[in-house]
Short mmCIF file of C-alpha atoms and ligand atoms in Angstrom, two decimals:
data_model
loop_
_atom_site.label_atom_id
_atom_site.label_comp_id
_atom_site.label_asym_id
_atom_site.label_seq_id
_atom_site.Cartn_x
_atom_site.Cartn_y
_atom_site.Cartn_z
CA MET A 1 10.99 -5.62 15.80
CA GLY A 2 12.51 -6.19 12.27
CA LEU A 3 13.18 -8.36 9.30
CA ARG A 4 16.13 -9.03 8.37
CA PRO A 5 15.84 -9.94 4.56
CA PHE A 6 19.82 -8.69 3.80
CA SER A 7 22.28 -8.37 6.38
CA PRO A 8 22.75 -7.58 10.66
CA ASP A 9 22.81 -4.67 9.41
CA LEU A 10 19.94 -3.73 7.25
CA ASP A 11 16.76 -3.77 9.03
CA ALA A 12 13.02 -4.20 7.37
CA HIS A 13 11.73 -2.02 9.50
CA ALA A 14 7.65 -3.65 9.65
CA PRO A 15 4.59 -1.99 10.64
CA GLY A 16 4.86 -1.20 14.69
CA THR A 17 8.08 -0.53 14.97
CA GLU A 18 10.42 2.47 16.05
CA GLY A 19 11.91 2.44 12.76
CA TYR A 20 9.08 2.32 10.41
CA ARG A 21 7.07 5.18 12.79
CA ARG A 22 10.29 7.42 11.93
CA GLY A 23 9.64 6.33 8.28
CA VAL A 24 6.74 7.59 7.41
CA ASP A 25 6.72 10.62 10.05
CA LEU A 26 6.47 13.11 7.43
CA PHE A 27 5.74 17.03 6.97
CA ASN A 28 2.44 16.91 6.30
CA GLY A 29 0.32 15.13 8.62
CA ALA A 30 -2.67 14.44 6.35
CA VAL A 31 -0.50 11.98 4.63
CA SER A 32 -1.80 8.38 6.12
CA VAL A 33 -0.50 5.33 3.83
CA SER A 34 0.77 2.09 5.01
CA PRO A 35 3.77 0.67 3.28
CA ARG A 36 4.72 -3.05 4.08
CA PHE A 37 8.45 -2.01 4.84
CA VAL A 38 10.49 0.81 5.73
CA VAL A 39 14.11 0.34 5.20
CA THR A 40 17.11 2.64 6.39
CA PRO A 41 20.74 1.68 4.29
CA ALA A 42 23.68 2.94 5.69
CA SER A 43 25.56 2.78 2.71
CA ALA A 44 25.18 2.48 -1.27
CA VAL A 45 25.76 -0.84 -0.90
CA ASP A 46 22.79 -1.30 1.43
CA VAL A 47 20.88 0.52 -1.17
CA GLN A 48 22.23 -1.41 -3.62
CA ALA A 49 21.39 -4.73 -1.55
CA CYS A 50 18.08 -3.31 -0.48
CA LEU A 51 17.02 -2.63 -4.51
CA VAL A 52 18.19 -5.98 -5.47
CA TRP A 53 15.70 -7.75 -2.68
CA LEU A 54 12.87 -5.69 -3.31
CA ARG A 55 12.83 -6.12 -6.85
CA ARG A 56 13.42 -10.15 -5.84
CA GLU A 57 9.74 -9.71 -4.17
CA GLY A 58 8.37 -7.35 -6.71
CA PHE A 59 7.94 -4.90 -4.29
CA THR A 60 7.45 -0.80 -5.54
CA ALA A 61 9.32 1.50 -4.23
CA SER A 62 9.69 5.58 -3.03
CA VAL A 63 12.76 7.41 -1.60
CA ARG A 64 12.24 9.14 1.51
CA SER A 65 14.80 11.94 2.38
CA GLY A 66 13.57 15.33 4.86
CA GLY A 67 9.70 14.31 4.77
CA HIS A 68 9.32 17.77 3.60
CA GLY A 69 7.27 16.59 0.10
CA VAL A 70 3.89 17.85 0.92
CA ALA A 71 2.30 15.42 -1.76
CA GLY A 72 3.67 12.67 0.73
CA ARG A 73 5.00 10.75 -2.50
CA ALA A 74 7.90 9.57 -0.01
CA VAL A 75 6.26 6.88 1.02
CA ALA A 76 3.85 6.24 -1.97
CA GLY A 77 5.64 2.71 -2.69
CA GLU A 78 5.13 -0.47 -1.06
CA VAL A 79 9.12 -0.30 0.71
CA VAL A 80 10.37 2.86 1.87
CA ILE A 81 13.72 3.78 1.14
CA ASP A 82 14.51 6.04 3.86
CA THR A 83 18.04 7.59 3.36
CA ARG A 84 18.80 9.73 6.30
CA ARG A 85 21.99 7.59 7.68
CA LEU A 86 23.45 8.67 4.09
CA ARG A 87 24.99 11.74 6.02
CA ASP A 88 28.24 12.17 4.63
CA VAL A 89 29.69 15.81 3.59
CA THR A 90 33.47 16.27 2.25
CA VAL A 91 34.85 18.50 0.04
CA SER A 92 37.59 17.89 -2.56
CA ALA A 93 38.29 18.82 -6.22
CA GLU A 94 35.62 17.83 -7.93
CA GLY A 95 33.52 19.87 -5.08
CA VAL A 96 30.48 19.31 -2.42
CA SER A 97 29.89 16.17 -2.06
CA ALA A 98 27.05 15.49 -0.07
CA GLY A 99 25.08 12.91 1.54
CA SER A 100 20.91 12.36 0.35
CA GLY A 101 20.03 11.95 3.96
CA LEU A 102 20.95 15.35 4.49
CA THR A 103 19.04 18.11 5.40
CA TRP A 104 19.88 21.92 4.26
CA GLY A 105 20.89 22.57 8.15
CA ASP A 106 23.43 19.79 8.32
CA LEU A 107 25.09 20.96 4.94
CA ASP A 108 24.96 24.21 5.41
CA ARG A 109 26.65 24.24 8.93
CA ALA A 110 29.56 21.51 7.17
CA LEU A 111 29.69 24.31 4.71
CA GLN A 112 29.86 27.25 6.58
CA ALA A 113 32.54 25.57 8.81
CA ARG A 114 34.58 25.78 5.79
CA GLY A 115 33.75 29.22 4.33
CA LEU A 116 31.56 27.52 1.80
CA VAL A 117 28.25 27.66 0.46
CA VAL A 118 24.88 25.68 -1.51
CA PRO A 119 22.44 27.78 -2.30
CA GLY A 120 19.94 25.79 -0.57
CA GLY A 121 16.71 25.67 0.97
CA THR A 122 15.81 28.30 3.16
CA VAL A 123 13.95 26.36 6.00
CA SER A 124 16.44 23.66 7.76
CA SER A 125 15.23 21.39 8.63
CA THR A 126 13.97 20.49 4.45
CA GLY A 127 16.07 17.36 3.02
CA VAL A 128 19.01 18.40 0.78
CA ALA A 129 17.72 15.87 -2.12
CA GLY A 130 14.25 16.29 -2.30
CA LEU A 131 14.70 20.21 -3.25
CA THR A 132 18.21 19.83 -5.52
CA LEU A 133 16.05 17.67 -7.57
CA GLY A 134 13.56 19.48 -8.49
CA GLY A 135 14.92 22.86 -8.59
CA GLY A 136 16.07 24.64 -5.28
CA ILE A 137 14.59 28.22 -4.92
CA ASN A 138 17.25 30.08 -2.07
CA TRP A 139 17.70 33.22 -0.83
CA LEU A 140 20.99 33.07 -2.98
CA LEU A 141 19.20 32.53 -6.17
CA PRO A 142 19.31 36.13 -7.87
CA GLU A 143 23.65 35.88 -8.17
CA LEU A 144 23.56 31.79 -7.52
CA GLY A 145 20.19 30.23 -9.49
CA LEU A 146 18.69 27.09 -9.01
CA THR A 147 20.25 24.97 -6.29
CA CYS A 148 20.28 22.46 -9.42
CA ASP A 149 22.42 24.67 -10.88
CA SER A 150 25.42 23.83 -8.65
CA LEU A 151 24.87 20.64 -9.31
CA ILE A 152 27.55 18.95 -10.84
CA ALA A 153 26.77 14.98 -10.67
CA VAL A 154 24.59 12.22 -8.63
CA ARG A 155 25.63 8.58 -7.50
CA GLY A 156 23.56 6.45 -6.67
CA VAL A 157 21.72 2.55 -7.49
CA THR A 158 19.32 1.81 -10.20
CA THR A 159 16.51 -0.14 -9.41
CA GLU A 160 18.21 -3.01 -11.62
CA GLY A 161 20.91 -2.85 -8.86
CA ASP A 162 23.27 -0.68 -11.35
CA MET A 163 25.57 1.59 -9.06
CA VAL A 164 25.61 4.77 -11.68
CA GLU A 165 27.34 7.90 -11.49
CA ILE A 166 25.19 10.62 -13.87
CA SER A 167 27.36 13.56 -14.80
CA ASP A 168 26.67 16.16 -17.99
CA VAL A 169 29.65 13.75 -18.95
CA GLN A 170 28.65 10.76 -17.93
CA ALA A 171 25.27 10.91 -19.34
CA PRO A 172 24.46 14.34 -21.15
CA GLU A 173 20.63 12.87 -21.85
CA VAL A 174 20.22 12.39 -18.68
CA MET A 175 21.37 14.80 -16.40
CA PRO A 176 19.56 18.07 -17.64
CA PHE A 177 16.75 15.66 -15.85
CA VAL A 178 18.09 15.06 -12.54
CA ARG A 179 18.11 19.54 -12.40
CA GLY A 180 14.23 19.81 -12.19
CA PHE A 181 12.97 16.28 -12.72
CA GLY A 182 15.44 14.35 -10.65
CA HIS A 183 13.37 12.68 -8.61
CA GLY A 184 12.35 9.23 -8.70
CA LEU A 185 15.08 8.33 -11.83
CA ILE A 186 17.50 6.64 -9.04
CA VAL A 187 17.81 5.77 -5.62
CA VAL A 188 20.41 9.27 -5.05
CA THR A 189 22.87 8.35 -2.95
CA GLU A 190 25.45 11.19 -3.30
CA PHE A 191 25.06 14.46 -4.71
CA ILE A 192 28.29 16.38 -6.10
CA TYR A 193 27.50 20.52 -6.03
CA GLU A 194 30.11 23.64 -7.30
CA PRO A 195 29.79 25.00 -3.99
CA SER A 196 30.74 29.34 -3.89
CA VAL A 197 32.22 31.31 -1.37
CA LEU A 198 30.73 31.68 1.80
CA PRO A 199 28.93 35.23 1.66
CA GLN A 200 31.40 37.48 4.26
CA ARG A 201 28.20 39.47 5.31
CA VAL A 202 24.40 38.67 5.47
CA ARG A 203 22.04 40.11 7.06
CA GLY A 204 18.35 38.87 7.46
CA GLY A 205 14.94 38.45 8.74
CA SER A 206 11.64 39.70 8.48
CA LEU A 207 10.48 43.67 8.08
CA ILE A 208 6.61 43.71 9.17
CA TYR A 209 3.91 45.73 7.80
CA GLU A 210 0.02 46.15 8.86
CA LEU A 211 -2.29 44.27 6.73
CA LEU A 212 -3.92 47.76 5.42
CA GLU A 213 -0.38 49.25 4.08
CA ALA A 214 -0.45 45.34 1.75
CA GLY A 215 -1.33 46.55 -1.67
CA GLN A 216 1.40 49.44 -1.53
CA VAL A 217 3.76 47.03 -0.12
CA LEU A 218 3.58 44.49 -2.82
CA THR A 219 3.14 47.01 -5.85
CA SER A 220 6.22 49.19 -4.43
CA LEU A 221 8.31 46.10 -4.58
CA VAL A 222 7.24 44.64 -7.69
CA ASP A 223 7.66 47.98 -9.32
CA ALA A 224 11.48 48.21 -7.47
CA SER A 225 12.06 45.09 -8.54
CA ALA A 226 14.34 45.03 -11.30
CA ASP A 227 17.02 47.89 -9.96
CA CYS A 228 17.33 45.67 -7.04
CA PRO A 229 21.01 44.65 -6.35
CA THR A 230 22.01 40.96 -6.77
CA THR A 231 23.38 40.49 -3.75
CA ILE A 232 19.69 41.28 -1.97
CA ASN A 233 16.69 38.73 -1.96
CA TRP A 234 13.15 39.24 -0.09
CA SER A 235 10.14 37.37 -0.35
CA PRO A 236 6.67 39.19 0.91
CA ALA A 237 4.07 36.83 2.61
CA LEU A 238 0.56 37.62 4.37
CA ILE A 239 0.99 35.32 7.98
CA HIS A 240 -1.03 35.63 10.88
CA ILE A 241 1.34 37.06 13.79
CA GLY A 242 -0.51 36.77 17.30
CA GLY A 243 -3.63 35.82 15.42
CA ARG A 244 -3.53 38.99 13.27
CA LEU A 245 -2.77 38.87 9.28
CA VAL A 246 0.38 41.18 8.47
CA VAL A 247 2.53 41.88 5.86
CA SER A 248 6.33 39.96 6.35
CA VAL A 249 9.05 41.04 4.14
CA ASP A 250 11.72 38.80 4.55
CA GLY A 251 14.96 38.91 3.85
CA VAL A 252 18.58 38.23 2.97
CA SER A 253 21.47 40.51 2.15
CA THR A 254 24.87 39.10 0.88
CA GLY A 255 26.17 42.19 -0.27
CA PRO A 256 27.63 46.03 0.83
CA ASP A 257 23.44 47.23 0.74
CA PRO A 258 21.79 46.02 3.53
CA PHE A 259 18.39 44.59 2.61
CA ASP A 260 16.20 45.96 4.96
CA GLU A 261 17.72 49.24 4.57
CA TRP A 262 16.71 48.62 0.58
CA VAL A 263 13.06 47.21 1.17
CA GLU A 264 12.33 50.49 3.48
CA SER A 265 13.71 53.29 0.74
CA VAL A 266 11.30 51.68 -1.51
CA VAL A 267 8.18 50.89 0.70
CA GLY A 268 8.62 53.17 3.51
CA PRO A 269 9.67 52.18 7.69
CA ALA A 270 8.27 48.74 8.93
CA SER A 271 6.38 48.89 12.77
CA ARG A 272 8.76 45.72 13.41
CA SER A 273 11.91 44.37 12.19
CA THR A 274 13.60 41.24 13.25
CA VAL A 275 16.78 42.09 10.29
CA ARG A 276 20.20 41.85 11.87
CA ASP A 277 23.53 41.00 11.04
CA ARG A 278 23.52 36.72 11.18
CA SER A 279 25.49 33.69 10.51
CA TYR A 280 24.40 32.12 6.81
CA CYS A 281 23.58 29.07 8.69
CA ASP A 282 21.49 32.01 11.52
CA ALA A 283 19.86 33.39 8.13
CA GLN A 284 18.94 30.24 6.57
CA SER A 285 17.13 29.03 9.60
CA MET A 286 15.24 32.17 10.39
CA LEU A 287 12.18 31.36 9.32
CA ASP A 288 12.56 27.58 10.52
CA ASN A 289 8.75 26.61 12.59
CA PRO A 290 9.10 23.23 14.06
CA ALA A 291 5.46 23.34 15.23
CA ARG A 292 4.57 23.21 11.90
CA TRP A 293 5.74 19.71 11.54
CA GLY A 294 3.21 16.84 11.31
CA ALA A 295 0.12 19.49 11.06
CA ARG A 296 -2.05 18.74 8.18
CA THR A 297 -0.91 20.63 5.02
CA GLY A 298 -2.12 21.70 1.78
CA TRP A 299 -0.32 23.60 -1.08
CA ARG A 300 -0.76 25.89 -4.31
CA SER A 301 1.58 27.32 -6.57
CA LEU A 302 1.57 30.13 -9.78
CA PHE A 303 4.51 30.72 -11.52
CA LEU A 304 4.45 34.33 -13.41
CA PRO A 305 6.07 36.78 -15.43
CA SER A 306 4.94 39.61 -13.68
CA LEU A 307 2.88 40.90 -10.64
CA SER A 308 -0.67 42.68 -12.09
CA SER A 309 -2.56 44.77 -9.89
CA ARG A 310 -5.10 42.72 -9.97
CA CYS A 311 -3.32 39.44 -9.08
CA ILE A 312 -1.86 41.32 -5.71
CA GLU A 313 -5.74 42.44 -4.63
CA GLU A 314 -6.58 39.35 -5.29
CA ILE A 315 -3.43 37.53 -3.10
CA VAL A 316 -4.40 40.45 -0.37
CA GLU A 317 -8.21 39.45 -0.69
CA ALA A 318 -7.10 35.42 -0.26
CA GLY A 319 -5.59 36.70 2.25
CA ARG A 320 -8.63 38.18 4.26
CA ARG A 321 -10.47 35.36 3.23
CA ALA A 322 -8.30 32.52 5.33
CA PRO A 323 -10.69 30.20 6.97
CA SER A 324 -7.64 30.18 9.96
CA VAL A 325 -4.21 31.38 11.12
CA GLY A 326 -2.27 28.43 9.67
CA CYS A 327 -3.15 30.37 5.90
CA GLN A 328 -0.24 31.87 4.46
CA ILE A 329 0.78 32.94 0.80
CA PHE A 330 4.65 33.85 -0.06
CA ILE A 331 5.26 35.72 -2.89
CA GLU A 332 9.15 34.12 -4.13
CA ARG A 333 10.98 36.02 -7.00
CA MET A 334 12.51 34.12 -9.68
CA CYS A 335 15.11 36.72 -11.05
CA GLY A 336 18.79 36.65 -11.80
CA ALA A 337 20.94 33.64 -12.35
CA ALA A 338 17.63 31.39 -12.71
CA LYS A 339 17.12 32.61 -15.31
CA HIS A 340 20.38 31.51 -17.05
CA PRO A 341 21.62 28.33 -16.03
CA ARG A 342 24.90 27.55 -15.91
CA ARG A 343 24.13 23.82 -16.65
CA PRO A 344 21.62 22.15 -19.20
CA SER A 345 18.32 22.32 -16.68
CA ALA A 346 14.71 21.06 -17.36
CA PHE A 347 13.53 23.19 -14.79
CA PRO A 348 10.57 24.25 -16.42
CA LEU A 349 9.52 27.35 -14.81
CA ARG A 350 12.64 29.61 -15.98
CA ASP A 351 10.40 32.43 -17.35
CA ALA A 352 8.82 33.36 -14.25
CA ASN A 353 9.71 36.28 -12.23
CA TYR A 354 7.44 35.34 -9.71
CA ASP A 355 6.09 32.28 -8.00
CA ILE A 356 3.09 32.78 -5.44
CA LEU A 357 2.87 30.02 -2.55
CA VAL A 358 -0.60 29.48 -0.96
CA THR A 359 -0.35 27.38 1.92
CA ALA A 360 -2.92 26.69 4.77
CA SER A 361 -1.81 23.89 7.92
CA TRP A 362 -4.19 22.87 10.12
CA ALA A 363 -4.81 20.40 12.61
CA SER A 364 -8.18 18.31 12.60
CA GLU A 365 -9.40 16.16 9.65
CA ALA A 366 -12.75 18.42 10.25
CA ASN A 367 -11.01 21.53 8.62
CA ASP A 368 -10.04 19.84 5.19
CA GLU A 369 -13.14 20.67 3.35
CA VAL A 370 -12.91 24.75 4.33
CA HIS A 371 -8.73 24.90 3.78
CA ALA A 372 -9.10 22.74 0.37
CA SER A 373 -11.70 25.36 -0.26
CA TRP A 374 -9.81 28.44 0.07
CA LEU A 375 -6.85 26.96 -1.52
CA ASP A 376 -8.75 26.10 -4.93
CA SER A 377 -10.74 28.96 -4.94
CA THR A 378 -7.77 31.13 -3.91
CA ALA A 379 -5.30 29.39 -7.24
CA ASP A 380 -8.65 29.63 -9.33
CA ARG A 381 -9.05 33.52 -8.63
CA LEU A 382 -5.21 33.97 -8.71
CA VAL A 383 -4.70 32.28 -12.26
CA GLU A 384 -8.15 33.62 -13.36
CA ALA A 385 -6.48 37.45 -12.29
CA GLU A 386 -3.04 36.46 -14.74
CA SER A 387 -4.59 34.80 -17.73
CA PRO A 388 -4.33 33.87 -20.16
CA HIS A 389 -0.40 34.49 -19.19
CA SER A 390 -0.18 32.00 -16.56
CA PRO A 391 1.47 28.68 -17.22
CA SER A 392 -0.21 25.42 -17.26
CA PHE A 393 2.15 23.49 -15.34
CA THR A 394 4.09 23.83 -11.87
CA TYR A 395 6.82 23.41 -9.40
CA VAL A 396 7.14 19.59 -9.04
CA ASN A 397 8.77 20.67 -5.03
CA TYR A 398 5.45 22.46 -4.62
CA ALA A 399 2.70 20.34 -5.63
CA ASP A 400 0.41 18.67 -3.51
CA ARG A 401 -1.00 16.53 -4.93
CA LYS A 402 -0.74 14.50 -8.58
CA GLU A 403 1.27 16.75 -10.61
CA ARG A 404 -1.58 18.63 -12.96
CA GLY A 405 0.68 18.02 -16.02
CA TYR A 406 3.63 19.46 -17.61
CA ALA A 407 2.57 21.77 -20.73
CA ASN A 408 6.50 20.56 -22.27
CA ASP A 409 7.62 18.23 -24.61
CA SER A 410 10.27 17.62 -22.31
CA TYR A 411 7.88 15.48 -20.36
CA SER A 412 7.72 12.82 -23.14
CA ASP A 413 11.56 12.82 -22.35
CA LEU A 414 11.33 12.46 -19.31
CA THR A 415 9.03 9.63 -19.30
CA ALA A 416 11.97 7.55 -21.85
CA ILE A 417 14.48 8.26 -19.60
CA ARG A 418 12.28 6.93 -16.64
CA ARG A 419 11.55 3.59 -18.71
CA GLN A 420 15.19 3.61 -19.38
CA LEU A 421 16.47 3.86 -15.79
CA ASP A 422 13.78 1.78 -14.41
CA PRO A 423 12.31 -0.34 -16.67
CA GLY A 424 10.38 -2.48 -14.23
CA GLY A 425 8.55 0.95 -12.87
CA ILE A 426 9.16 -0.24 -9.40
CA LEU A 427 10.60 3.52 -8.30
CA ARG A 428 7.32 5.93 -7.28
CA PRO A 429 8.43 9.28 -8.22
CA CYS A 430 6.58 12.42 -6.48
CA TYR A 431 4.91 13.87 -9.28
CA ALA A 432 3.46 10.20 -10.38
C1 FAD B 501 8.55 23.69 5.12
C2 FAD B 501 8.88 23.69 3.39
C3 FAD B 501 9.92 24.55 3.23
C4 FAD B 501 10.26 24.63 2.21
N1 FAD B 501 11.50 25.55 1.45
C5 FAD B 501 11.52 25.00 0.24
C6 FAD B 501 12.59 26.27 -0.02
O1 FAD B 501 12.97 27.38 0.14
N2 FAD B 501 13.08 25.78 -1.32
C7 FAD B 501 12.30 25.13 -2.37
O2 FAD B 501 12.46 24.80 -3.86
N3 FAD B 501 11.32 24.05 -1.83
C8 FAD B 501 11.38 24.17 -0.62
N4 FAD B 501 10.24 23.48 -0.08
C9 FAD B 501 9.78 22.73 -0.85
C10 FAD B 501 10.56 21.48 -0.96
O3 FAD B 501 11.98 21.73 -1.83
C11 FAD B 501 9.93 19.85 -1.59
O4 FAD B 501 9.08 19.41 -0.55
C12 FAD B 501 11.20 18.44 -2.34
O5 FAD B 501 10.50 17.70 -2.01
C13 FAD B 501 11.29 18.09 0.05
O6 FAD B 501 12.52 16.84 0.04
P1 FAD B 501 12.82 15.91 1.13
O7 FAD B 501 14.34 15.10 0.84
O8 FAD B 501 12.81 16.91 2.82
O9 FAD B 501 11.45 15.71 1.08
P2 FAD B 501 10.41 14.35 0.80
O10 FAD B 501 9.70 14.23 1.37
O11 FAD B 501 11.79 12.79 1.64
O12 FAD B 501 10.74 13.92 -1.05
C14 FAD B 501 10.10 14.35 -1.56
C15 FAD B 501 10.39 13.62 -2.89
O13 FAD B 501 11.99 13.09 -3.46
C16 FAD B 501 12.26 12.07 -4.03
N5 FAD B 501 13.40 11.63 -3.37
C17 FAD B 501 13.73 12.40 -2.01
N6 FAD B 501 15.00 11.68 -2.15
C18 FAD B 501 15.53 10.88 -3.04
C19 FAD B 501 16.52 10.18 -3.12
N7 FAD B 501 17.31 10.30 -1.97
N8 FAD B 501 16.76 10.18 -4.43
C20 FAD B 501 15.98 9.88 -4.89
N9 FAD B 501 14.51 10.75 -4.92
C21 FAD B 501 14.67 11.06 -3.68
C22 FAD B 501 11.18 11.37 -3.70
O14 FAD B 501 10.41 11.24 -5.44
C23 FAD B 501 10.75 12.06 -2.78
O15 FAD B 501 8.99 11.84 -2.75
C24 FAD B 501 9.71 23.21 1.11
C25 FAD B 501 9.31 22.60 2.01
C26 FAD B 501 8.76 22.74 2.70
C27 FAD B 501 7.64 21.59 3.95
#
């Protein structure tokens, strides 16, 4: 049974109710907090009523959309604002308007039907909201940049209860922070994106190589990266298939050069392939793995200007030391259009050419320590391998615990903007 502080349509779901259970159910099953209520607004007006109410009651709040943030900060407030009923998609002369409760799968499907695309997350259940506000690494990044580079404006509600639109015209001092550090500035109800034309041909999948070849595969790809057409993107990963550690070179091409032909010309023939022509939506969900939802999860990431041979050795060695089959290491490319944003953005990692994402998921609390220790030692060894080049800040969307500092000047400006938009410090962002 829910309380009804606002209107008959807007429940505040208390512990024990289905709405509460759904609201606190996150990708990372290790997150265990007990907010007082979960609120499920169906409109910006509902969000406004909610914020007025929780300010009056003196509650803190956090915003939950796709629930993928592994730090679990989406449920860190006393009241969780679950935006998943905000699901409208409209296309007009101003751009694509997307409700903040959509997943990338929802938005990709709606736009594909109209021959359009906004470059977004590579797993279809990830929320449009959290991913966009933190940057947004995606398959189309070499040509179109980060997801936030396509963002024209956001609409939403401040904790003071004001409905606002933030864009480069209306709020030029705030909008760059929305593109990269946008979590927890306001409750976003609507994202306005500049769409791109849907690629006519999309080819994607995974090329599998044996672990013995890992060093050569990674080195060859890195050496050839500068010559890779911008219509191809690839991401090698050390993952377990059927209990065996292998290298899976995942990727997508959207132009005349097929992704698999390019990779095999550089690396040599793969032992297995799932690459084929696909619809864009199919390519966007080819890495989905719903079984990981609710597992205990830890992530570490490192953004680097280059991958040295020592770093590649450490990556392969870390794969061999992995304590379970739930441990994976991904290498993502940060090249191309992401380096030259077409709109002002505070995203701090544009100089990087690669990021290494080290992830672990496991079932039982009894295995927390062994996985945390593998994650920490792997991250430390990678930093050591790349020192002194490694930056001391990480991608906020990949942080799995209190962010370890932003070593650039923009963080103090961000704090000032947060104070301006949320003077009472009501909203809990994902990095504080
Ligand atoms: C399986 C998986 C795949 C991923 N793939 C990618 C990828 O391809 N590229 C990439 O860049 N990242 C990826 N990520 C990381 C992802 O970008 C972040 O986890 C992101 O925060 C998820 O957004 P969400 O809305 O799903 O998460 P949530 O946990 O719901 O939200 C994360 C944070 O965003 C803020 N927030 C959410 N909604 C709003 C809102 N409406 N208004 C204001 N603030 C809000 C809150 O501070 C919240 O703590 C992936 C994560 C997972 C688990």
